[in-house]
Short mmCIF file of C-alpha atoms in Angstrom, two decimals:
data_model
loop_
_atom_site.label_atom_id
_atom_site.label_comp_id
_atom_site.label_asym_id
_atom_site.label_seq_id
_atom_site.Cartn_x
_atom_site.Cartn_y
_atom_site.Cartn_z
CA TYR I 257 0.03 0.25 -0.09
CA LYS I 258 2.75 2.31 0.93
CA ILE I 259 4.49 1.64 -2.64
CA VAL I 260 1.47 2.56 -4.76
CA SER I 261 0.45 5.87 -2.80
CA GLY I 262 3.87 6.84 -3.10
CA PHE I 263 3.27 6.49 -6.62
CA ILE I 264 0.54 8.29 -6.90
CA VAL I 265 1.73 11.32 -4.89
CA MET I 266 5.01 11.13 -7.23
CA LEU I 267 2.74 11.04 -10.42
CA LEU I 268 0.61 13.86 -8.88
CA LEU I 269 3.40 15.80 -8.24
CA LEU I 270 4.95 15.42 -11.76
CA GLY I 271 1.66 16.51 -13.26
CA ALA I 272 1.79 19.68 -10.77
CA THR I 273 5.00 20.53 -12.11
CA GLY I 274 4.17 19.91 -15.84
CA TRP I 275 0.97 21.79 -15.48
CA LEU I 276 3.00 24.86 -13.75
CA GLY I 277 5.19 24.56 -16.52
CA PHE I 278 3.14 24.78 -19.14
CA ARG I 279 1.31 27.85 -18.01
CA GLU I 280 4.31 29.69 -17.05
CA MET I 281 5.52 29.08 -20.54
CA ASP I 282 2.50 30.43 -22.10
CA VAL I 283 2.97 33.18 -20.18
CA SER I 284 6.83 33.48 -21.16
CA SER I 285 5.37 33.26 -24.51
CA ARG I 286 2.96 35.90 -24.43
CA PHE I 287 5.50 38.14 -23.23
CA PHE I 288 8.07 37.61 -25.72
CA SER I 289 5.06 37.69 -28.19
CA GLU I 290 4.78 41.64 -26.60
CA TYR I 291 8.18 41.99 -26.93
CA ASN I 292 8.11 41.12 -30.44
CA ARG I 293 5.79 42.97 -31.11
CA THR I 294 7.32 46.29 -29.50
CA ALA I 295 10.68 45.93 -31.03
CA ARG I 296 8.67 45.56 -34.79
CA LEU I 297 7.62 48.44 -33.72
CA ASN I 298 10.07 50.47 -32.53
CA VAL I 299 12.46 49.84 -35.94
CA MET I 300 9.25 50.56 -37.70
CA LEU I 301 9.35 54.18 -35.89
CA SER I 302 12.95 54.40 -36.43
CA ASP I 303 13.18 53.96 -39.92
CA ILE I 304 10.06 56.49 -39.90
CA SER I 305 12.39 58.66 -38.26
CA ALA I 306 15.27 57.83 -40.66
CA ASP I 307 12.82 58.79 -43.75
CA MET I 308 11.78 61.97 -42.52
CA PHE I 309 15.02 63.35 -41.91
CA ARG I 310 16.10 61.84 -45.41
CA THR I 311 13.43 63.85 -47.09
CA VAL I 312 14.41 66.99 -45.01
CA TYR I 313 17.95 66.63 -46.73
CA ASP I 314 16.78 66.07 -50.29
CA LEU I 315 14.59 68.92 -49.73
CA GLU I 316 18.03 71.49 -48.57
CA ARG I 317 19.71 69.88 -51.46
CA PHE I 318 17.49 70.62 -53.67
CA ILE I 319 17.44 74.52 -52.40
CA ALA I 320 21.45 74.42 -52.69
CA THR I 321 21.39 72.63 -56.21
CA TYR I 322 18.31 73.28 -57.92
CA ASP I 323 19.17 69.19 -58.80
CA PRO I 324 15.52 67.57 -59.37
CA LYS I 325 17.00 64.67 -58.55
CA TYR I 326 16.65 65.44 -54.76
CA ILE I 327 13.13 66.14 -55.33
CA GLU I 328 12.84 62.33 -56.48
CA LEU I 329 14.67 61.09 -53.69
CA GLY I 330 12.55 63.09 -51.43
CA GLY I 331 9.78 61.79 -52.81
CA GLN I 332 11.23 58.23 -52.61
CA ALA I 333 11.92 58.72 -49.22
CA LEU I 334 8.18 59.86 -48.50
CA SER I 335 6.60 56.67 -49.96
CA ARG I 336 8.90 54.55 -47.79
CA MET I 337 7.67 56.40 -44.68
CA ARG I 338 4.16 56.03 -45.73
CA ALA I 339 4.29 52.55 -46.07
CA THR I 340 6.30 51.78 -43.10
CA ALA I 341 3.82 53.88 -40.99
CA GLU I 342 0.69 51.51 -42.77
CA ARG I 343 2.86 48.73 -41.78
CA ALA I 344 2.97 49.83 -38.31
CA LEU I 345 -0.80 51.01 -37.78
CA PRO I 346 -1.78 47.12 -36.96
CA LEU I 347 0.85 46.71 -34.46
CA LEU I 348 -0.65 49.76 -32.14
CA ASP I 349 -3.13 48.90 -29.70
CA ASP I 350 -3.46 52.52 -28.08
CA GLN I 351 -6.24 54.50 -29.72
CA GLY I 352 -4.18 58.05 -29.08
CA GLN I 353 -0.96 56.13 -31.37
CA ILE I 354 -2.95 55.26 -33.99
CA ARG I 355 -4.67 59.00 -34.65
CA THR I 356 -0.94 59.94 -34.64
CA LEU I 357 0.10 57.58 -36.79
CA ASN I 358 -2.86 57.87 -39.07
CA GLY I 359 -2.26 61.95 -38.61
CA LEU I 360 1.57 61.34 -39.97
CA ILE I 361 -0.40 59.11 -43.18
CA GLU I 362 -2.56 62.06 -43.93
CA SER I 363 0.53 64.66 -43.94
CA ILE I 364 3.06 62.79 -45.81
CA ALA I 365 0.62 62.87 -48.78
CA GLY I 366 0.66 66.87 -48.39
CA TYR I 367 4.02 67.21 -47.79
CA GLY I 368 5.19 65.77 -50.80
CA GLU I 369 2.64 68.23 -52.84
CA LEU I 370 4.14 70.94 -50.96
CA MET I 371 7.52 69.85 -51.93
CA ARG I 372 6.43 69.55 -55.43
CA ALA I 373 4.90 73.07 -55.69
CA MET I 374 8.47 74.34 -53.99
CA GLN I 375 10.27 72.99 -56.82
CA ARG I 376 7.59 74.60 -59.46
CA ASP I 377 8.06 77.99 -57.61
CA LEU I 378 11.71 77.48 -56.97
CA ASN I 379 12.24 76.77 -61.06
CA ALA I 380 9.84 79.64 -61.58
CA SER I 381 11.75 81.82 -59.41
CA ARG I 382 15.03 80.99 -60.83
CA GLY I 383 14.24 81.52 -64.48
CA GLN I 384 13.19 84.90 -63.69
CA HIS I 385 16.27 85.58 -62.14
CA THR I 386 18.65 84.33 -64.72
CA GLY I 387 16.04 85.67 -67.53
CA THR I 388 15.35 89.09 -65.98
CA ILE I 389 17.61 90.27 -62.72
CA LEU I 390 21.07 88.81 -64.19
CA PRO I 391 20.50 90.47 -67.61
CA SER I 392 19.70 94.18 -65.86
CA LEU I 393 22.33 93.43 -63.58
CA ASP I 394 24.73 93.49 -66.54
CA THR I 395 23.04 96.30 -68.22
CA MET I 396 23.59 98.55 -64.60
CA GLN I 397 27.33 97.31 -64.26
CA GLN I 398 27.74 99.00 -67.72
CA MET I 399 26.13 102.27 -66.86
CA LEU I 400 28.25 102.28 -63.56
CA VAL I 401 31.34 101.63 -65.58
CA THR I 402 30.11 104.88 -67.86
CA ILE I 403 29.27 106.73 -65.24
CA GLY I 404 32.52 106.31 -63.19
CA PRO I 405 34.81 109.21 -65.02
CA VAL I 406 31.96 111.77 -64.54
CA ARG I 407 31.85 110.86 -60.77
CA GLN I 408 35.36 112.25 -60.50
CA ARG I 409 34.61 115.24 -62.53
CA THR I 410 32.28 116.66 -60.74
CA GLY I 411 34.05 116.69 -57.32
CA ASN I 412 30.53 115.77 -55.93
CA HIS I 413 31.08 113.35 -52.70
CA ALA I 414 27.45 113.08 -52.19
CA LEU I 415 27.19 111.82 -55.83
CA ILE I 416 30.37 109.71 -55.47
CA GLN I 417 29.31 107.78 -52.25
CA ALA I 418 25.43 107.27 -54.00
CA LEU I 419 27.77 105.88 -57.30
CA ASN I 420 30.10 103.85 -55.04
CA ALA I 421 27.40 102.11 -52.85
CA LEU I 422 25.29 101.10 -56.21
CA TRP I 423 28.71 99.99 -57.26
CA GLU I 424 29.26 97.94 -54.73
CA LEU I 425 25.84 96.54 -54.66
CA SER I 426 26.19 95.58 -58.57
CA LEU I 427 29.22 93.38 -57.32
CA ILE I 428 26.96 91.42 -55.07
CA PRO I 429 26.76 87.79 -56.20
CA LEU I 430 22.93 86.64 -56.39
#
């Protein structure tokens, strides 16, 4: 009788240990899944941030060089940012975070349109600069060269100062 009851106690202890281990493994599995979700979300948000900085960088490079490839690269970064944000939406469980990310997704399209509008406006401004301002500046410089000897002969110091100021202004690179 003692052997059988000892065997039954051992089976009960083994069963209880197995049940507790299984239950804790399930809890660990859920925590690992939550960690995995949080890590994936963190990586996606880092990618969104990197693409945002890339867009700003490309926009600044376009302003400095007027090279349209930077608008194209900025547009690609915006597209990646939008795709990453849309992939991140299902990983969020907080309604405030979901609204914020949806707002970001909506603003990306508007930002892309602003970039294209800025490109059009800067190109138009550059066209006016090279088509109107630079030729007028050349004409003004030629006139100042012509007036140069007159200013010395007149002895009018106010005229000399004004013409010198105009001359220096015309030498400012645009």
